[in-house]
Short mmCIF file of C-alpha atoms and ligand atoms in Angstrom, two decimals:
data_model
loop_
_atom_site.label_atom_id
_atom_site.label_comp_id
_atom_site.label_asym_id
_atom_site.label_seq_id
_atom_site.Cartn_x
_atom_site.Cartn_y
_atom_site.Cartn_z
CA MET Q 1 253.69 52.48 -95.86
CA GLN Q 2 257.05 52.01 -94.22
CA PHE Q 3 257.74 54.67 -91.62
CA SER Q 4 260.84 56.49 -92.79
CA VAL Q 5 263.52 56.89 -90.16
CA GLU Q 6 264.33 60.53 -89.68
CA LYS Q 7 267.93 61.42 -88.97
CA PHE Q 8 268.19 63.46 -85.82
CA SER Q 9 270.29 66.54 -86.18
CA ASP Q 10 269.44 67.93 -82.75
CA THR Q 11 271.16 67.02 -79.56
CA VAL Q 12 268.60 66.71 -76.79
CA ALA Q 13 268.85 66.68 -73.02
CA ALA Q 14 266.58 66.12 -70.04
CA ILE Q 15 266.67 65.15 -66.40
CA SER Q 16 266.14 61.38 -66.35
CA THR Q 17 265.54 61.05 -62.63
CA PRO Q 18 262.41 62.31 -60.83
CA ARG Q 19 262.12 66.05 -60.29
CA ALA Q 20 262.47 65.77 -56.55
CA ALA Q 21 265.24 66.05 -53.99
CA GLY Q 22 267.23 62.81 -53.79
CA GLY Q 23 270.69 61.33 -53.53
CA ILE Q 24 271.57 61.65 -57.21
CA SER Q 25 270.09 63.24 -60.31
CA VAL Q 26 271.00 62.14 -63.80
CA ILE Q 27 270.96 64.50 -66.77
CA ARG Q 28 271.09 62.69 -70.07
CA ILE Q 29 272.38 64.29 -73.26
CA SER Q 30 271.94 62.39 -76.54
CA GLY Q 31 272.91 63.26 -80.10
CA GLU Q 32 275.80 64.19 -82.34
CA ASN Q 33 277.02 66.98 -80.06
CA ALA Q 34 276.45 65.23 -76.74
CA LEU Q 35 280.13 64.74 -76.05
CA SER Q 36 281.28 68.12 -77.32
CA ILE Q 37 278.66 69.74 -75.07
CA ALA Q 38 279.97 67.62 -72.18
CA ASP Q 39 283.50 68.86 -73.00
CA LYS Q 40 282.33 72.41 -72.25
CA ILE Q 41 280.62 71.56 -68.97
CA PHE Q 42 282.81 68.90 -67.41
CA ARG Q 43 286.23 69.40 -65.83
CA SER Q 44 287.76 66.15 -64.70
CA VAL Q 45 289.55 66.26 -61.37
CA SER Q 46 292.75 64.96 -62.90
CA GLY Q 47 292.41 67.47 -65.73
CA LYS Q 48 293.20 64.63 -68.12
CA LYS Q 49 289.80 63.26 -69.07
CA ILE Q 50 288.03 65.03 -71.91
CA PRO Q 51 284.54 63.55 -72.53
CA SER Q 52 284.81 63.44 -76.33
CA GLN Q 53 288.11 61.57 -76.04
CA MET Q 54 286.91 59.04 -73.49
CA GLU Q 55 286.04 55.46 -74.45
CA GLY Q 56 282.41 54.36 -74.46
CA TYR Q 57 281.13 52.81 -71.20
CA THR Q 58 283.63 54.75 -69.11
CA CYS Q 59 283.14 57.41 -66.50
CA ALA Q 60 285.09 60.15 -64.80
CA TYR Q 61 284.79 62.21 -61.65
CA GLY Q 62 284.91 65.97 -61.93
CA LYS Q 63 283.11 69.29 -61.74
CA PHE Q 64 280.15 70.60 -63.71
CA MET Q 65 280.54 74.20 -64.85
CA SER Q 66 278.03 76.78 -66.05
CA ALA Q 67 278.45 78.46 -69.45
CA SER Q 68 279.95 81.48 -67.65
CA GLY Q 69 282.49 79.32 -65.84
CA GLU Q 70 280.75 79.07 -62.46
CA GLU Q 71 281.32 75.80 -60.61
CA LEU Q 72 277.87 74.23 -60.14
CA ASP Q 73 278.50 70.83 -58.62
CA ASP Q 74 280.80 67.84 -58.60
CA GLY Q 75 279.77 64.44 -59.87
CA ILE Q 76 280.27 61.66 -62.36
CA LEU Q 77 280.21 61.82 -66.13
CA THR Q 78 279.45 58.60 -68.02
CA VAL Q 79 280.16 58.31 -71.73
CA PHE Q 80 278.40 56.04 -74.23
CA LYS Q 81 279.47 56.06 -77.85
CA ALA Q 82 277.21 55.48 -80.83
CA PRO Q 83 275.91 52.99 -81.71
CA HIS Q 84 276.51 51.31 -78.34
CA SER Q 85 274.11 53.34 -76.25
CA TYR Q 86 270.44 53.36 -75.28
CA THR Q 87 269.48 55.69 -78.13
CA GLY Q 88 272.11 54.43 -80.57
CA GLU Q 89 273.66 57.93 -80.49
CA ASP Q 90 276.51 59.44 -78.48
CA ILE Q 91 275.29 59.93 -74.92
CA ALA Q 92 276.74 61.78 -71.95
CA GLU Q 93 275.11 61.24 -68.59
CA LEU Q 94 275.87 63.70 -65.83
CA SER Q 95 275.22 62.40 -62.33
CA CYS Q 96 275.09 65.31 -59.93
CA HIS Q 97 273.76 65.80 -56.41
CA GLY Q 98 270.02 65.27 -56.34
CA GLY Q 99 268.89 68.75 -55.37
CA ILE Q 100 266.23 70.30 -57.57
CA TYR Q 101 268.07 73.62 -57.84
CA VAL Q 102 271.49 72.17 -58.60
CA THR Q 103 270.06 69.69 -61.12
CA GLU Q 104 268.26 72.43 -62.99
CA ARG Q 105 271.38 74.59 -63.01
CA VAL Q 106 273.39 71.75 -64.57
CA LEU Q 107 270.60 71.15 -67.10
CA ARG Q 108 270.57 74.88 -67.89
CA ALA Q 109 274.33 74.70 -68.55
CA VAL Q 110 273.70 71.84 -70.98
CA TYR Q 111 271.07 73.91 -72.82
CA ASP Q 112 273.31 76.98 -72.82
CA ASN Q 113 275.91 74.91 -74.63
CA GLY Q 114 273.62 73.91 -77.46
CA ALA Q 115 271.35 71.02 -76.44
CA ILE Q 116 267.61 71.43 -76.74
CA PRO Q 117 264.99 70.01 -74.32
CA ALA Q 118 264.07 66.37 -75.02
CA GLN Q 119 260.37 65.71 -75.61
CA ALA Q 120 258.44 63.11 -73.59
CA GLY Q 121 259.89 59.69 -74.37
CA GLU Q 122 262.36 61.12 -76.84
CA PHE Q 123 265.33 58.98 -75.79
CA THR Q 124 263.30 55.80 -76.22
CA LYS Q 125 261.79 57.09 -79.46
CA ARG Q 126 265.30 57.65 -80.80
CA ALA Q 127 266.22 54.15 -79.66
CA PHE Q 128 263.27 52.80 -81.65
CA LEU Q 129 263.96 54.89 -84.76
CA ASN Q 130 267.65 53.99 -84.63
CA GLY Q 131 266.76 50.29 -84.53
CA LYS Q 132 267.87 49.65 -80.94
CA LEU Q 133 264.39 48.55 -79.83
CA THR Q 134 261.26 47.30 -81.55
CA LEU Q 135 258.11 49.33 -80.94
CA THR Q 136 256.75 46.74 -78.50
CA GLN Q 137 260.05 46.70 -76.62
CA ALA Q 138 259.95 50.48 -76.43
CA GLU Q 139 256.41 50.36 -75.06
CA SER Q 140 257.49 47.85 -72.42
CA VAL Q 141 259.93 50.39 -71.01
CA MET Q 142 257.06 52.49 -69.63
CA ASP Q 143 255.41 49.34 -68.30
CA ILE Q 144 258.59 48.37 -66.45
CA ILE Q 145 258.75 51.84 -64.95
CA SER Q 146 255.10 51.84 -63.90
CA ALA Q 147 254.94 48.21 -62.69
CA GLN Q 148 253.56 48.10 -59.15
CA GLY Q 149 254.16 44.43 -58.50
CA LYS Q 150 255.98 41.27 -59.51
CA ALA Q 151 253.32 39.92 -61.90
CA PHE Q 152 253.17 42.97 -64.14
CA HIS Q 153 256.89 43.57 -63.95
CA ARG Q 154 257.54 40.02 -65.20
CA ARG Q 155 255.08 40.50 -68.06
CA ALA Q 156 256.68 43.80 -69.03
CA MET Q 157 260.16 42.25 -68.88
CA ASN Q 158 259.05 39.45 -71.20
CA VAL Q 159 257.95 42.04 -73.75
CA ARG Q 160 261.22 43.93 -73.21
CA ASP Q 161 263.04 40.69 -74.01
CA GLY Q 162 261.16 40.57 -77.31
CA ALA Q 163 258.62 37.82 -76.51
CA LEU Q 164 255.61 39.75 -77.84
CA PHE Q 165 257.49 40.72 -80.98
CA ARG Q 166 258.53 37.10 -81.53
CA GLU Q 167 255.01 35.71 -81.01
CA ILE Q 168 253.49 38.24 -83.39
CA SER Q 169 256.26 37.66 -85.91
CA LYS Q 170 255.52 33.93 -85.93
CA CYS Q 171 251.89 34.65 -86.85
CA SER Q 172 252.89 37.32 -89.29
CA SER Q 173 255.32 35.05 -91.15
CA ARG Q 174 252.76 32.22 -91.33
CA LEU Q 175 250.38 34.72 -92.86
CA LEU Q 176 253.03 35.96 -95.26
CA THR Q 177 253.74 32.42 -96.46
CA LEU Q 178 250.05 31.97 -97.18
CA LEU Q 179 249.86 35.33 -98.91
CA GLY Q 180 252.85 34.31 -101.04
CA GLU Q 181 251.19 31.08 -102.10
CA ILE Q 182 247.91 32.80 -102.93
CA GLY Q 183 249.75 35.61 -104.71
CA ALA Q 184 251.78 33.19 -106.82
CA TRP Q 185 248.62 31.38 -107.89
CA ILE Q 186 246.90 34.68 -108.78
CA ASP Q 187 249.88 36.28 -110.51
CA TYR Q 188 251.13 33.35 -112.55
CA PRO Q 189 248.04 31.52 -113.82
CA GLU Q 190 249.96 30.18 -116.82
CA ASP Q 191 252.65 28.60 -114.59
CA ASP Q 192 250.49 25.72 -113.52
CA ILE Q 193 250.82 26.56 -109.82
CA PRO Q 194 248.33 24.44 -107.85
CA GLU Q 195 245.51 26.42 -106.22
CA VAL Q 196 245.89 26.65 -102.45
CA ASP Q 197 243.70 23.94 -100.94
CA SER Q 198 240.82 25.70 -99.18
CA ASN Q 199 240.80 23.23 -96.26
CA VAL Q 200 244.50 23.62 -95.70
CA MET Q 201 244.14 27.39 -95.92
CA THR Q 202 241.22 27.45 -93.47
CA ASP Q 203 243.10 25.25 -90.99
CA ASN Q 204 246.10 27.48 -91.26
CA LEU Q 205 244.08 30.64 -90.77
CA MET Q 206 242.22 29.20 -87.80
CA GLY Q 207 245.54 28.31 -86.21
CA ILE Q 208 246.88 31.83 -86.68
CA SER Q 209 243.63 33.37 -85.42
CA ALA Q 210 243.68 31.17 -82.27
CA GLN Q 211 247.26 32.14 -81.55
CA LEU Q 212 246.47 35.84 -81.93
CA GLN Q 213 243.43 35.47 -79.70
CA ASN Q 214 245.60 33.96 -77.00
CA ILE Q 215 247.84 37.01 -77.16
CA SER Q 216 244.83 39.31 -77.19
CA HIS Q 217 243.53 37.69 -74.00
CA ALA Q 218 246.76 38.68 -72.28
CA TYR Q 219 245.40 42.21 -72.48
CA ASP Q 220 242.80 41.50 -69.77
CA ASN Q 221 245.43 40.55 -67.22
CA SER Q 222 247.64 43.39 -68.36
CA ARG Q 223 244.88 45.98 -68.01
CA ILE Q 224 244.09 44.85 -64.50
CA LEU Q 225 247.74 44.82 -63.49
CA ARG Q 226 248.46 48.13 -65.19
CA GLU Q 227 245.39 50.12 -64.18
CA GLY Q 228 244.20 48.28 -61.11
CA ILE Q 229 240.86 46.64 -60.40
CA ASP Q 230 237.95 49.05 -60.34
CA THR Q 231 236.41 47.84 -57.09
CA VAL Q 232 233.23 48.83 -55.31
CA ILE Q 233 232.72 47.94 -51.67
CA ALA Q 234 228.95 47.62 -51.38
CA GLY Q 235 226.51 46.76 -48.63
CA LYS Q 236 223.75 48.14 -46.50
CA PRO Q 237 224.61 50.82 -43.94
CA ASN Q 238 226.68 49.76 -40.95
CA VAL Q 239 227.92 46.41 -42.32
CA GLY Q 240 231.50 47.67 -42.08
CA LYS Q 241 232.26 48.94 -45.60
CA SER Q 242 234.23 51.95 -44.44
CA THR Q 243 236.07 49.86 -41.87
CA LEU Q 244 237.05 47.39 -44.60
CA MET Q 245 238.08 50.16 -46.92
CA ASN Q 246 240.18 51.80 -44.25
CA LEU Q 247 241.75 48.49 -43.43
CA LEU Q 248 242.67 47.99 -47.07
CA ALA Q 249 243.87 51.54 -47.44
CA GLY Q 250 245.73 51.47 -44.17
CA CYS Q 251 244.33 54.83 -43.12
CA ASP Q 252 241.11 56.49 -42.06
CA LYS Q 253 239.84 57.80 -45.38
CA SER Q 254 236.07 57.32 -45.03
CA ILE Q 255 234.14 58.46 -41.99
CA VAL Q 256 233.39 55.45 -39.78
CA THR Q 257 230.52 55.92 -37.32
CA ASP Q 258 227.82 53.85 -35.68
CA ILE Q 259 225.11 55.89 -37.37
CA ALA Q 260 223.68 54.02 -40.35
CA GLY Q 261 224.10 55.84 -43.67
CA THR Q 262 227.16 57.95 -42.80
CA THR Q 263 229.00 57.16 -46.02
CA ARG Q 264 227.02 59.33 -48.36
CA ASP Q 265 229.20 59.47 -51.38
CA ILE Q 266 231.84 57.51 -53.27
CA VAL Q 267 235.30 57.71 -51.80
CA GLU Q 268 238.08 56.79 -54.20
CA GLU Q 269 241.32 55.25 -53.03
CA SER Q 270 244.04 53.22 -54.71
CA VAL Q 271 245.54 50.50 -52.60
CA ARG Q 272 248.04 47.82 -53.39
CA LEU Q 273 246.95 44.39 -52.28
CA GLY Q 274 249.86 42.07 -52.96
CA ASP Q 275 250.50 42.20 -56.69
CA VAL Q 276 247.32 43.99 -57.70
CA VAL Q 277 246.09 47.51 -57.16
CA LEU Q 278 242.49 48.03 -56.15
CA ARG Q 279 240.87 51.28 -57.14
CA LEU Q 280 238.40 51.33 -54.30
CA SER Q 281 235.10 53.09 -54.03
CA ASP Q 282 233.35 52.88 -50.71
CA THR Q 283 229.83 53.70 -51.74
CA ALA Q 284 226.73 54.77 -49.96
CA GLY Q 285 224.82 51.60 -49.01
CA LEU Q 286 222.03 50.50 -51.35
CA HIS Q 287 218.84 51.17 -49.43
CA GLU Q 288 215.65 53.16 -49.58
CA THR Q 289 215.97 56.65 -48.13
CA GLY Q 290 213.96 59.83 -47.88
CA ASP Q 291 217.15 61.89 -47.60
CA ALA Q 292 217.67 63.69 -50.94
CA VAL Q 293 221.46 63.98 -50.62
CA GLU Q 294 221.76 60.35 -49.64
CA SER Q 295 219.59 59.15 -52.52
CA VAL Q 296 221.87 60.91 -55.04
CA GLY Q 297 224.78 59.02 -53.48
CA ILE Q 298 222.86 55.73 -53.72
CA GLU Q 299 222.09 56.30 -57.39
CA ARG Q 300 225.73 57.05 -58.11
CA ALA Q 301 226.69 53.90 -56.21
CA ARG Q 302 224.36 51.82 -58.35
CA LYS Q 303 225.88 53.23 -61.56
CA LYS Q 304 229.40 52.71 -60.28
CA MET Q 305 228.58 49.08 -59.45
CA GLN Q 306 227.38 48.46 -63.00
CA THR Q 307 230.68 49.52 -64.54
CA ALA Q 308 233.09 48.17 -61.92
CA ASP Q 309 235.42 45.18 -62.39
CA LEU Q 310 234.70 43.86 -58.91
CA ILE Q 311 232.02 44.23 -56.26
CA ILE Q 312 232.98 43.32 -52.74
CA ALA Q 313 229.51 42.74 -51.29
CA VAL Q 314 229.69 43.09 -47.52
CA PHE Q 315 227.19 41.36 -45.21
CA ASP Q 316 226.93 41.66 -41.45
CA ASN Q 317 227.35 38.36 -39.63
CA SER Q 318 225.66 39.80 -36.53
CA THR Q 319 222.34 40.69 -38.17
CA SER Q 320 219.85 38.77 -40.26
CA LEU Q 321 219.42 39.48 -43.95
CA THR Q 322 217.34 42.54 -44.82
CA ASP Q 323 215.70 43.77 -48.03
CA ASP Q 324 218.80 45.85 -48.70
CA ASP Q 325 220.97 42.72 -48.47
CA ASN Q 326 218.64 40.83 -50.78
CA GLU Q 327 218.72 43.69 -53.26
CA LEU Q 328 222.52 43.57 -53.25
CA ILE Q 329 222.49 39.78 -53.74
CA GLU Q 330 220.18 40.16 -56.74
CA PHE Q 331 222.28 42.99 -58.12
CA CYS Q 332 225.47 40.91 -57.95
CA LYS Q 333 223.77 37.91 -59.54
CA ASN Q 334 222.55 39.95 -62.49
CA ALA Q 335 225.51 42.27 -63.00
CA GLN Q 336 227.00 41.63 -66.42
CA GLY Q 337 230.77 41.39 -66.68
CA VAL Q 338 231.27 42.34 -63.03
CA LYS Q 339 232.87 39.85 -60.65
CA ALA Q 340 231.58 39.63 -57.10
CA ILE Q 341 232.95 38.43 -53.79
CA ALA Q 342 230.69 38.13 -50.77
CA CYS Q 343 232.43 39.21 -47.58
CA ILE Q 344 230.71 38.10 -44.40
CA ASN Q 345 231.97 40.70 -41.95
CA LYS Q 346 231.94 40.89 -38.16
CA THR Q 347 232.67 37.19 -37.77
CA ASP Q 348 233.98 38.07 -34.31
CA MET Q 349 230.33 38.56 -33.29
CA ASP Q 350 227.57 35.99 -32.79
CA ASN Q 351 226.09 34.69 -36.01
CA LYS Q 352 222.59 35.81 -36.93
CA LEU Q 353 223.12 35.91 -40.68
CA ASP Q 354 221.60 33.25 -42.93
CA ARG Q 355 224.90 32.18 -44.46
CA GLU Q 356 223.29 29.51 -46.67
CA ILE Q 357 221.63 32.19 -48.76
CA ILE Q 358 224.94 33.97 -49.28
CA ILE Q 359 226.78 30.73 -50.08
CA ASN Q 360 224.09 29.69 -52.56
CA ASN Q 361 224.20 32.99 -54.39
CA PHE Q 362 227.93 33.75 -54.61
CA GLU Q 363 230.72 31.68 -56.09
CA ASN Q 364 233.21 33.40 -53.82
CA VAL Q 365 232.40 33.81 -50.16
CA ILE Q 366 234.93 34.75 -47.54
CA GLU Q 367 234.64 35.47 -43.86
CA ILE Q 368 236.32 38.51 -42.45
CA SER Q 369 236.44 40.69 -39.44
CA ALA Q 370 237.29 44.10 -40.80
CA GLY Q 371 237.37 45.39 -37.24
CA ASN Q 372 240.45 43.35 -36.35
CA GLY Q 373 241.85 42.65 -39.82
CA GLU Q 374 241.06 38.95 -40.02
CA GLY Q 375 240.48 37.38 -43.44
CA ILE Q 376 242.28 40.04 -45.46
CA ASN Q 377 244.89 37.59 -46.79
CA LYS Q 378 242.13 35.31 -47.99
CA LEU Q 379 240.40 38.26 -49.67
CA GLN Q 380 243.67 39.14 -51.37
CA SER Q 381 244.22 35.65 -52.76
CA VAL Q 382 240.63 35.32 -53.98
CA ILE Q 383 240.87 38.66 -55.79
CA TYR Q 384 244.16 37.64 -57.37
CA SER Q 385 242.89 34.30 -58.61
CA LEU Q 386 239.73 35.90 -59.96
CA PHE Q 387 241.61 38.36 -62.13
CA ILE Q 388 245.07 37.07 -62.86
CA THR Q 389 245.75 33.98 -64.91
CA GLU Q 390 248.92 32.23 -63.89
CA SER Q 391 250.20 29.57 -66.24
CA ASN Q 392 253.32 28.48 -68.01
CA ASN Q 393 251.82 29.69 -71.25
CA ILE Q 394 253.86 32.57 -72.64
CA TYR Q 395 250.66 34.30 -73.81
CA ASP Q 396 249.52 34.70 -70.20
CA ASP Q 397 252.83 36.24 -69.34
CA LEU Q 398 252.88 39.24 -71.65
CA ALA Q 399 252.04 42.86 -70.96
CA VAL Q 400 249.76 43.77 -73.84
CA ASN Q 401 248.51 47.34 -74.10
CA GLU Q 402 245.42 48.94 -75.60
CA ARG Q 403 247.09 49.87 -78.89
CA GLN Q 404 248.48 46.39 -79.35
CA LYS Q 405 245.13 44.82 -78.53
CA GLN Q 406 243.39 46.96 -81.11
CA CYS Q 407 245.87 45.85 -83.78
CA LEU Q 408 245.42 42.24 -82.69
CA ASP Q 409 241.64 42.40 -82.74
CA ARG Q 410 241.60 44.01 -86.18
CA ALA Q 411 243.97 41.37 -87.52
CA ILE Q 412 241.82 38.61 -85.99
CA ALA Q 413 238.66 40.13 -87.52
CA CYS Q 414 240.31 40.18 -90.96
CA ILE Q 415 241.48 36.57 -90.64
CA ASN Q 416 238.03 35.44 -89.53
CA GLU Q 417 236.51 37.34 -92.45
CA ALA Q 418 238.94 35.57 -94.77
CA ILE Q 419 237.95 32.18 -93.32
CA THR Q 420 234.29 32.96 -94.01
CA ALA Q 421 235.18 34.17 -97.50
CA VAL Q 422 237.05 30.92 -98.26
CA HIS Q 423 234.13 28.96 -96.87
CA ASN Q 424 231.71 30.86 -99.12
CA GLY Q 425 233.85 30.26 -102.19
CA ILE Q 426 234.84 33.92 -102.66
CA THR Q 427 237.73 34.40 -105.13
CA LEU Q 428 241.27 34.14 -103.88
CA ASP Q 429 241.92 37.70 -105.07
CA ALA Q 430 239.43 38.97 -102.49
CA VAL Q 431 240.82 36.68 -99.78
CA ASN Q 432 244.25 37.97 -100.58
CA ILE Q 433 243.18 41.58 -100.00
CA ILE Q 434 241.61 40.76 -96.63
CA LEU Q 435 244.67 38.85 -95.46
CA ASP Q 436 246.91 41.66 -96.61
CA ASP Q 437 245.02 43.94 -94.23
CA ALA Q 438 245.53 41.42 -91.41
CA GLU Q 439 249.26 41.38 -92.13
CA ASN Q 440 249.36 45.18 -92.07
CA TYR Q 441 247.76 45.28 -88.63
CA LEU Q 442 250.37 42.87 -87.31
CA LEU Q 443 253.19 44.92 -88.77
CA GLU Q 444 251.63 48.04 -87.28
CA LEU Q 445 251.62 46.28 -83.92
CA THR Q 446 255.31 45.43 -84.08
CA GLY Q 447 256.13 48.84 -85.52
CA GLU Q 448 257.71 47.33 -88.63
CA ARG Q 449 255.20 49.12 -90.81
CA THR Q 450 253.63 52.04 -89.10
CA THR Q 451 252.95 55.75 -89.40
CA GLU Q 452 254.58 58.73 -87.79
CA ALA Q 453 251.26 59.51 -86.07
CA VAL Q 454 251.20 56.09 -84.37
CA VAL Q 455 254.80 56.43 -83.25
CA ASN Q 456 254.21 59.94 -81.91
CA GLU Q 457 251.11 58.74 -80.07
CA VAL Q 458 253.02 55.86 -78.46
CA PHE Q 459 255.81 58.09 -77.16
CA SER Q 460 253.52 60.91 -76.06
CA HIS Q 461 252.56 58.71 -73.10
CA PHE Q 462 256.14 58.49 -71.91
CA CYS Q 463 257.66 60.72 -69.29
CA VAL Q 464 260.27 63.36 -70.13
CA GLY Q 465 263.75 61.96 -69.61
CA LYS Q 466 262.89 58.39 -70.65
P1 GDP E 1 229.48 51.20 -43.14
O1 GDP E 1 228.29 52.04 -42.84
O2 GDP E 1 229.10 49.97 -43.87
O3 GDP E 1 230.59 51.94 -43.79
O4 GDP E 1 230.00 50.68 -41.70
P2 GDP E 1 231.22 51.19 -40.84
O5 GDP E 1 232.50 50.78 -41.42
O6 GDP E 1 231.01 52.64 -40.54
O7 GDP E 1 231.03 50.30 -39.53
C1 GDP E 1 229.88 50.34 -38.77
C2 GDP E 1 230.18 49.86 -37.35
O8 GDP E 1 230.56 48.49 -37.36
C3 GDP E 1 231.35 50.61 -36.71
O9 GDP E 1 231.05 50.80 -35.35
C4 GDP E 1 232.49 49.64 -36.87
O10 GDP E 1 233.48 49.83 -35.87
C5 GDP E 1 231.80 48.32 -36.72
N1 GDP E 1 232.52 47.23 -37.37
C6 GDP E 1 233.04 47.20 -38.60
N2 GDP E 1 233.65 46.01 -38.84
C7 GDP E 1 233.52 45.28 -37.71
C8 GDP E 1 233.95 43.95 -37.34
O11 GDP E 1 234.58 43.20 -38.10
N3 GDP E 1 233.60 43.53 -36.10
C9 GDP E 1 232.90 44.32 -35.24
N4 GDP E 1 232.61 43.81 -34.05
N5 GDP E 1 232.51 45.57 -35.54
C10 GDP E 1 232.81 46.05 -36.77
#
């Protein structure tokens, strides 16, 4: 079902800058009455500029007034005229001084003159519903805002430029062509239309499926770049886990002592390491203990390690391997879907560690000295290359989110089901129905055919003012 575009009768407003003291705050008003509301609030210094009579993309300096005529602030008014604006509607943006009180007073004046509060993401939602952005482009706006590094920012910008929409559309139109051919053969049996060759159809479907899978894989990189790498720093007591964590975090978060077993519980910390964010847990070391509190921490550590994206297994260069080390080595070898890096720490001290065993059991081994910060750059580059695919392939350069991945995976499942159906000689009518579902999932992804619930869900994750 095509999602019907509602016509907005309300004029909405919100503060588009963060709710914190700063140089400038921007209050955005969008809708039919945006400029007439601005007329009531804004007094240009020259007295000549009336917002509703100004050209689009122009601005004026003046004063912002309350509904009762009190002068609240001076600042800049910028006018955008429909349809040439972010939302496709008339927009007035009031840039005032960035104090929380003054900004809220100006916003209050806007409400007092007839605007209503904008919901989370409402400006971008209006942009989507007014045809200014596709759904994937709208989603990329939040990704651009939340990007914490170059790699994710570039991926989000590619989606903003329409790359995801274009790639999906290519698959979707290939599918539509096929559906048309099958449909014609089903609907006009008397017209002598040749049946679609099953080999050609299978080849075609496999091609589309492969292309969609490539896009779906972009989700893995996107998830890591968007959410960070769930990382556990593991190792027996006293190997230097807390020291490493503090080095990464740049502050003393965990308690570092010489007494083995001091880190009893999981300490969470988000740190940016180059382009990626590590969500770090410095866990209690894996070892046998009679201490009840400590053993709860160890059990939690074990669970955390099973669900993490990455284990940084720390070994002490200055001691020989112990049972606890061997247990960690075994754990890392057997952990499913968890990547592991062995960090040989305390390389500033004399070597007593059997490095061969570490090297033979880990694909990634790096030497560090957490105490003086050596080896951190190497750790950073190994983590990056383990998680982030860099290539010239456009699929690797897209920010794909959870919703989009679900649509992709459902479409792929339908196409694969259709391939099996063709292979098993199932009637083209049935194949047609399955492929129709695949097409629907792709159109849901791009937002060309979607429901109000999906759209509301997408924009509910936005911030107010965007
Ligand atoms: P944890 O129990 O694994 O968290 O170990 P800690 O981080 O508390 O460190 C234990 C001891 O090792 C502390 O005295 C640290 O200062 C020391 N240490 C940590 N890293 C290094 C290092 O790279 N070189 C040296 N010489 N000492 C270190």
